[in-house]
Amino acid sequence: MTQAQTQEAHTNPTTREPVAPTDPNECPCGTGSPYANCCKPIISGKQKAKTAEELMRARYSAFVKSEVDFILASHHPKTRGDVKKNEIEEWAKSSKWMGLVVHEKEAGGPNDNQGVVIFHARYEAIDPSTGSKTPKVHEHWERAQFEKVDGNWMFLDAQGIQHGPIKRTEPKTGRNDPCPCGSGKKFKKCHAA
């Protein structure tokens, strides 16, 4: 089975939603490979991540396994000071990680020096801002930036991605309204046809 096929095995095929592996020996990153042959060698320092995606998957697995030292060590020196170990550790340990899907990659290959990985991770955690003690499922969408430092891939920065229904900002054009193109025709006889 190829990596793409195993990734598809751990996503809902119609929605590409994250699904956690059911085999405890399987790597949490969703490749379908055994953890011992996938992310564990990268997390333990026995192997370098060859691509930005491999590092991103190893970082996700490190959150699942609460390997906080690796999460910090794989953070780029430019932004490592922005990270608080106790916050990372609390998030990793208090969350039930429920799966990962890589949606898009830009560069980040073995011969590149920079790369971007867009991914979606699902986890369950108590949200302290609500005051509720009931865990809530969170959908974490991220555009993660990676950069090589001395030949090693490092996580540089990330931007959260708002995902969900697209909301119209302007009023909907009705069928009998003038067409927005300015033709003078009704919308239904112009661009809605």
PDB file of C-alpha atoms in Angstrom:
ATOM      1  CA  MET A   1       0.000   0.000   0.000  1.00  0.00           C
ATOM      2  CA  THR A   2       1.403   3.434  -0.921  1.00  0.00           C
ATOM      3  CA  GLN A   3       1.564   6.317   1.562  1.00  0.00           C
ATOM      4  CA  ALA A   4      -1.288   8.037  -0.310  1.00  0.00           C
ATOM      5  CA  GLN A   5      -3.432   4.887  -0.037  1.00  0.00           C
ATOM      6  CA  THR A   6      -2.723   4.507   3.677  1.00  0.00           C
ATOM      7  CA  GLN A   7      -3.475   8.192   4.258  1.00  0.00           C
ATOM      8  CA  GLU A   8      -6.824   7.690   2.523  1.00  0.00           C
ATOM      9  CA  ALA A   9      -7.483   4.668   4.765  1.00  0.00           C
ATOM     10  CA  HIS A  10      -7.362   7.013   7.774  1.00  0.00           C
ATOM     11  CA  THR A  11      -9.690   9.673   6.419  1.00  0.00           C
ATOM     12  CA  ASN A  12     -13.365   9.658   5.755  1.00  0.00           C
ATOM     13  CA  PRO A  13     -13.296   9.186   1.943  1.00  0.00           C
ATOM     14  CA  THR A  14     -16.166  11.551   1.188  1.00  0.00           C
ATOM     15  CA  THR A  15     -15.156  14.448   3.424  1.00  0.00           C
ATOM     16  CA  ARG A  16     -11.414  13.846   4.040  1.00  0.00           C
ATOM     17  CA  GLU A  17     -12.005  14.117   7.774  1.00  0.00           C
ATOM     18  CA  PRO A  18      -9.360  12.877  10.238  1.00  0.00           C
ATOM     19  CA  VAL A  19      -9.818   9.398  11.668  1.00  0.00           C
ATOM     20  CA  ALA A  20      -7.489   8.086  14.378  1.00  0.00           C
ATOM     21  CA  PRO A  21      -5.743   4.745  13.785  1.00  0.00           C
ATOM     22  CA  THR A  22      -7.331   1.844  15.656  1.00  0.00           C
ATOM     23  CA  ASP A  23      -4.156  -0.292  15.896  1.00  0.00           C
ATOM     24  CA  PRO A  24      -2.057   0.895  18.892  1.00  0.00           C
ATOM     25  CA  ASN A  25       1.174   0.015  17.018  1.00  0.00           C
ATOM     26  CA  GLU A  26       0.222   2.187  14.048  1.00  0.00           C
ATOM     27  CA  CYS A  27       1.703   5.654  13.790  1.00  0.00           C
ATOM     28  CA  PRO A  28      -0.713   8.382  14.929  1.00  0.00           C
ATOM     29  CA  CYS A  29       0.260  10.533  11.915  1.00  0.00           C
ATOM     30  CA  GLY A  30      -2.076   8.601   9.628  1.00  0.00           C
ATOM     31  CA  THR A  31       0.353   7.022   7.148  1.00  0.00           C
ATOM     32  CA  GLY A  32      -0.676   3.512   8.172  1.00  0.00           C
ATOM     33  CA  SER A  33       2.943   2.572   8.942  1.00  0.00           C
ATOM     34  CA  PRO A  34       4.039   1.191  12.304  1.00  0.00           C
ATOM     35  CA  TYR A  35       5.028   3.973  14.718  1.00  0.00           C
ATOM     36  CA  ALA A  36       8.431   2.316  15.226  1.00  0.00           C
ATOM     37  CA  ASN A  37       9.212   2.719  11.499  1.00  0.00           C
ATOM     38  CA  CYS A  38       7.471   6.048  10.854  1.00  0.00           C
ATOM     39  CA  CYS A  39       7.633   8.991  13.263  1.00  0.00           C
ATOM     40  CA  LYS A  40       9.387   7.402  16.262  1.00  0.00           C
ATOM     41  CA  PRO A  41      12.878   7.429  14.629  1.00  0.00           C
ATOM     42  CA  ILE A  42      12.443  11.138  13.833  1.00  0.00           C
ATOM     43  CA  ILE A  43      11.159  11.989  17.328  1.00  0.00           C
ATOM     44  CA  SER A  44      13.972   9.996  18.991  1.00  0.00           C
ATOM     45  CA  GLY A  45      16.621  11.722  16.835  1.00  0.00           C
ATOM     46  CA  LYS A  46      17.760   8.523  15.098  1.00  0.00           C
ATOM     47  CA  GLN A  47      16.591   9.805  11.719  1.00  0.00           C
ATOM     48  CA  LYS A  48      16.122  13.237  10.139  1.00  0.00           C
ATOM     49  CA  ALA A  49      12.850  14.282   8.561  1.00  0.00           C
ATOM     50  CA  LYS A  50      13.467  14.258   4.786  1.00  0.00           C
ATOM     51  CA  THR A  51      10.577  16.619   4.018  1.00  0.00           C
ATOM     52  CA  ALA A  52       8.541  19.334   5.703  1.00  0.00           C
ATOM     53  CA  GLU A  53       5.558  16.963   5.695  1.00  0.00           C
ATOM     54  CA  GLU A  54       7.542  14.266   7.534  1.00  0.00           C
ATOM     55  CA  LEU A  55       8.474  16.787  10.218  1.00  0.00           C
ATOM     56  CA  MET A  56       4.868  17.992  10.485  1.00  0.00           C
ATOM     57  CA  ARG A  57       3.632  14.395  10.866  1.00  0.00           C
ATOM     58  CA  ALA A  58       6.319  13.692  13.484  1.00  0.00           C
ATOM     59  CA  ARG A  59       5.298  16.818  15.403  1.00  0.00           C
ATOM     60  CA  TYR A  60       1.653  15.693  15.352  1.00  0.00           C
ATOM     61  CA  SER A  61       2.719  12.250  16.621  1.00  0.00           C
ATOM     62  CA  ALA A  62       4.802  13.971  19.304  1.00  0.00           C
ATOM     63  CA  PHE A  63       1.677  15.795  20.506  1.00  0.00           C
ATOM     64  CA  VAL A  64      -0.196  12.477  20.610  1.00  0.00           C
ATOM     65  CA  LYS A  65       2.657  10.808  22.547  1.00  0.00           C
ATOM     66  CA  SER A  66       3.345  13.935  24.697  1.00  0.00           C
ATOM     67  CA  GLU A  67       6.951  14.125  23.430  1.00  0.00           C
ATOM     68  CA  VAL A  68       7.239  17.798  24.357  1.00  0.00           C
ATOM     69  CA  ASP A  69      11.042  17.975  24.117  1.00  0.00           C
ATOM     70  CA  PHE A  70      10.865  17.011  20.422  1.00  0.00           C
ATOM     71  CA  ILE A  71       8.131  19.584  19.777  1.00  0.00           C
ATOM     72  CA  LEU A  72      10.385  22.280  21.241  1.00  0.00           C
ATOM     73  CA  ALA A  73      13.594  20.984  19.600  1.00  0.00           C
ATOM     74  CA  SER A  74      11.959  20.915  16.146  1.00  0.00           C
ATOM     75  CA  HIS A  75      10.840  24.539  16.505  1.00  0.00           C
ATOM     76  CA  HIS A  76      12.873  27.036  14.455  1.00  0.00           C
ATOM     77  CA  PRO A  77      15.383  29.091  16.499  1.00  0.00           C
ATOM     78  CA  LYS A  78      13.795  32.324  15.137  1.00  0.00           C
ATOM     79  CA  THR A  79      10.456  31.555  16.834  1.00  0.00           C
ATOM     80  CA  ARG A  80      11.366  29.039  19.575  1.00  0.00           C
ATOM     81  CA  GLY A  81      11.318  31.806  22.195  1.00  0.00           C
ATOM     82  CA  ASP A  82       7.597  32.331  21.549  1.00  0.00           C
ATOM     83  CA  VAL A  83       6.790  28.801  22.737  1.00  0.00           C
ATOM     84  CA  LYS A  84       6.080  27.956  26.359  1.00  0.00           C
ATOM     85  CA  LYS A  85       6.933  24.375  27.316  1.00  0.00           C
ATOM     86  CA  ASN A  86       4.283  24.152  30.044  1.00  0.00           C
ATOM     87  CA  GLU A  87       1.513  25.251  27.632  1.00  0.00           C
ATOM     88  CA  ILE A  88       2.603  22.739  24.969  1.00  0.00           C
ATOM     89  CA  GLU A  89       2.801  19.976  27.573  1.00  0.00           C
ATOM     90  CA  GLU A  90      -0.630  20.802  29.006  1.00  0.00           C
ATOM     91  CA  TRP A  91      -2.237  20.887  25.529  1.00  0.00           C
ATOM     92  CA  ALA A  92      -0.599  17.609  24.491  1.00  0.00           C
ATOM     93  CA  LYS A  93      -1.448  15.721  27.676  1.00  0.00           C
ATOM     94  CA  SER A  94      -4.973  17.057  28.200  1.00  0.00           C
ATOM     95  CA  SER A  95      -6.097  16.347  24.639  1.00  0.00           C
ATOM     96  CA  LYS A  96      -7.356  13.154  23.062  1.00  0.00           C
ATOM     97  CA  TRP A  97      -5.911  13.264  19.552  1.00  0.00           C
ATOM     98  CA  MET A  98      -8.374  11.939  16.965  1.00  0.00           C
ATOM     99  CA  GLY A  99      -6.598  12.062  13.618  1.00  0.00           C
ATOM    100  CA  LEU A 100      -4.702  14.071  11.034  1.00  0.00           C
ATOM    101  CA  VAL A 101      -5.201  14.850   7.346  1.00  0.00           C
ATOM    102  CA  VAL A 102      -2.682  16.646   5.133  1.00  0.00           C
ATOM    103  CA  HIS A 103      -4.637  18.674   2.599  1.00  0.00           C
ATOM    104  CA  GLU A 104      -1.961  20.536   0.675  1.00  0.00           C
ATOM    105  CA  LYS A 105       1.820  20.905   0.367  1.00  0.00           C
ATOM    106  CA  GLU A 106       3.898  23.674  -1.198  1.00  0.00           C
ATOM    107  CA  ALA A 107       7.566  22.803  -1.760  1.00  0.00           C
ATOM    108  CA  GLY A 108       9.130  21.262   1.364  1.00  0.00           C
ATOM    109  CA  GLY A 109      10.792  18.393  -0.499  1.00  0.00           C
ATOM    110  CA  PRO A 110      14.242  16.924   0.201  1.00  0.00           C
ATOM    111  CA  ASN A 111      15.954  19.485  -2.068  1.00  0.00           C
ATOM    112  CA  ASP A 112      13.941  22.513  -0.892  1.00  0.00           C
ATOM    113  CA  ASN A 113      14.871  24.915   1.898  1.00  0.00           C
ATOM    114  CA  GLN A 114      11.328  26.078   2.699  1.00  0.00           C
ATOM    115  CA  GLY A 115       7.933  24.455   2.638  1.00  0.00           C
ATOM    116  CA  VAL A 116       4.306  24.810   3.660  1.00  0.00           C
ATOM    117  CA  VAL A 117       1.937  22.086   4.825  1.00  0.00           C
ATOM    118  CA  ILE A 118      -1.790  22.692   5.224  1.00  0.00           C
ATOM    119  CA  PHE A 119      -3.375  20.174   7.549  1.00  0.00           C
ATOM    120  CA  HIS A 120      -6.406  19.419   9.665  1.00  0.00           C
ATOM    121  CA  ALA A 121      -6.111  17.744  13.071  1.00  0.00           C
ATOM    122  CA  ARG A 122      -9.017  16.729  15.267  1.00  0.00           C
ATOM    123  CA  TYR A 123      -8.735  16.505  19.029  1.00  0.00           C
ATOM    124  CA  GLU A 124     -10.973  16.429  22.070  1.00  0.00           C
ATOM    125  CA  ALA A 125     -10.263  18.617  25.091  1.00  0.00           C
ATOM    126  CA  ILE A 126     -11.951  20.582  27.827  1.00  0.00           C
ATOM    127  CA  ASP A 127     -12.263  24.239  26.877  1.00  0.00           C
ATOM    128  CA  PRO A 128     -11.426  26.224  30.048  1.00  0.00           C
ATOM    129  CA  SER A 129     -12.959  29.417  28.611  1.00  0.00           C
ATOM    130  CA  THR A 130     -16.460  27.886  28.759  1.00  0.00           C
ATOM    131  CA  GLY A 131     -16.256  26.693  32.364  1.00  0.00           C
ATOM    132  CA  SER A 132     -17.644  23.328  31.244  1.00  0.00           C
ATOM    133  CA  LYS A 133     -16.040  20.084  32.402  1.00  0.00           C
ATOM    134  CA  THR A 134     -17.320  18.254  29.315  1.00  0.00           C
ATOM    135  CA  PRO A 135     -14.682  17.658  26.602  1.00  0.00           C
ATOM    136  CA  LYS A 136     -15.376  19.242  23.244  1.00  0.00           C
ATOM    137  CA  VAL A 137     -14.149  18.144  19.807  1.00  0.00           C
ATOM    138  CA  HIS A 138     -11.915  20.772  18.194  1.00  0.00           C
ATOM    139  CA  GLU A 139     -11.075  21.046  14.492  1.00  0.00           C
ATOM    140  CA  HIS A 140      -7.567  22.495  14.140  1.00  0.00           C
ATOM    141  CA  TRP A 141      -6.785  23.767  10.620  1.00  0.00           C
ATOM    142  CA  GLU A 142      -3.318  25.156  10.081  1.00  0.00           C
ATOM    143  CA  ARG A 143      -1.002  26.476   7.377  1.00  0.00           C
ATOM    144  CA  ALA A 144       2.375  25.483   8.807  1.00  0.00           C
ATOM    145  CA  GLN A 145       5.640  26.981   7.510  1.00  0.00           C
ATOM    146  CA  PHE A 146       8.898  25.052   7.636  1.00  0.00           C
ATOM    147  CA  GLU A 147      12.479  26.027   6.920  1.00  0.00           C
ATOM    148  CA  LYS A 148      15.754  24.133   6.906  1.00  0.00           C
ATOM    149  CA  VAL A 149      18.438  25.095   9.420  1.00  0.00           C
ATOM    150  CA  ASP A 150      21.824  23.434   8.861  1.00  0.00           C
ATOM    151  CA  GLY A 151      20.141  20.839   6.635  1.00  0.00           C
ATOM    152  CA  ASN A 152      17.407  19.987   9.172  1.00  0.00           C
ATOM    153  CA  TRP A 153      13.726  20.763   8.682  1.00  0.00           C
ATOM    154  CA  MET A 154      12.358  23.022  11.437  1.00  0.00           C
ATOM    155  CA  PHE A 155       8.841  24.300  12.160  1.00  0.00           C
ATOM    156  CA  LEU A 156       8.961  28.074  11.661  1.00  0.00           C
ATOM    157  CA  ASP A 157       5.460  29.455  12.117  1.00  0.00           C
ATOM    158  CA  ALA A 158       1.790  28.780  11.482  1.00  0.00           C
ATOM    159  CA  GLN A 159      -1.406  30.561  10.652  1.00  0.00           C
ATOM    160  CA  GLY A 160      -4.737  29.177  11.744  1.00  0.00           C
ATOM    161  CA  ILE A 161      -7.180  28.673   8.909  1.00  0.00           C
ATOM    162  CA  GLN A 162     -10.842  29.414   9.385  1.00  0.00           C
ATOM    163  CA  HIS A 163     -12.734  26.466   8.038  1.00  0.00           C
ATOM    164  CA  GLY A 164     -16.441  25.995   7.797  1.00  0.00           C
ATOM    165  CA  PRO A 165     -19.364  27.354   5.853  1.00  0.00           C
ATOM    166  CA  ILE A 166     -18.662  30.367   3.684  1.00  0.00           C
ATOM    167  CA  LYS A 167     -20.898  33.264   4.658  1.00  0.00           C
ATOM    168  CA  ARG A 168     -22.040  35.810   2.118  1.00  0.00           C
ATOM    169  CA  THR A 169     -20.969  39.369   2.974  1.00  0.00           C
ATOM    170  CA  GLU A 170     -23.330  41.122   0.567  1.00  0.00           C
ATOM    171  CA  PRO A 171     -27.041  40.521  -0.006  1.00  0.00           C
ATOM    172  CA  LYS A 172     -27.948  37.735  -2.410  1.00  0.00           C
ATOM    173  CA  THR A 173     -28.973  38.878  -5.896  1.00  0.00           C
ATOM    174  CA  GLY A 174     -32.596  37.914  -6.478  1.00  0.00           C
ATOM    175  CA  ARG A 175     -33.747  36.404  -9.764  1.00  0.00           C
ATOM    176  CA  ASN A 176     -35.755  39.546 -10.648  1.00  0.00           C
ATOM    177  CA  ASP A 177     -33.102  42.035  -9.508  1.00  0.00           C
ATOM    178  CA  PRO A 178     -31.000  43.899 -12.078  1.00  0.00           C
ATOM    179  CA  CYS A 179     -27.938  41.857 -13.024  1.00  0.00           C
ATOM    180  CA  PRO A 180     -24.815  43.043 -11.140  1.00  0.00           C
ATOM    181  CA  CYS A 181     -22.854  43.061 -14.427  1.00  0.00           C
ATOM    182  CA  GLY A 182     -24.595  46.308 -15.411  1.00  0.00           C
ATOM    183  CA  SER A 183     -26.271  45.003 -18.565  1.00  0.00           C
ATOM    184  CA  GLY A 184     -29.668  46.393 -17.536  1.00  0.00           C
ATOM    185  CA  LYS A 185     -31.253  42.930 -17.842  1.00  0.00           C
ATOM    186  CA  LYS A 186     -32.827  41.011 -14.993  1.00  0.00           C
ATOM    187  CA  PHE A 187     -30.388  38.645 -13.285  1.00  0.00           C
ATOM    188  CA  LYS A 188     -32.456  35.591 -14.309  1.00  0.00           C
ATOM    189  CA  LYS A 189     -32.195  36.576 -18.007  1.00  0.00           C
ATOM    190  CA  CYS A 190     -28.513  37.436 -17.865  1.00  0.00           C
ATOM    191  CA  HIS A 191     -25.914  35.697 -15.663  1.00  0.00           C
ATOM    192  CA  ALA A 192     -28.348  33.378 -13.850  1.00  0.00           C
ATOM    193  CA  ALA A 193     -29.407  31.815 -17.137  1.00  0.00           C
TER     194      ALA A 193
END
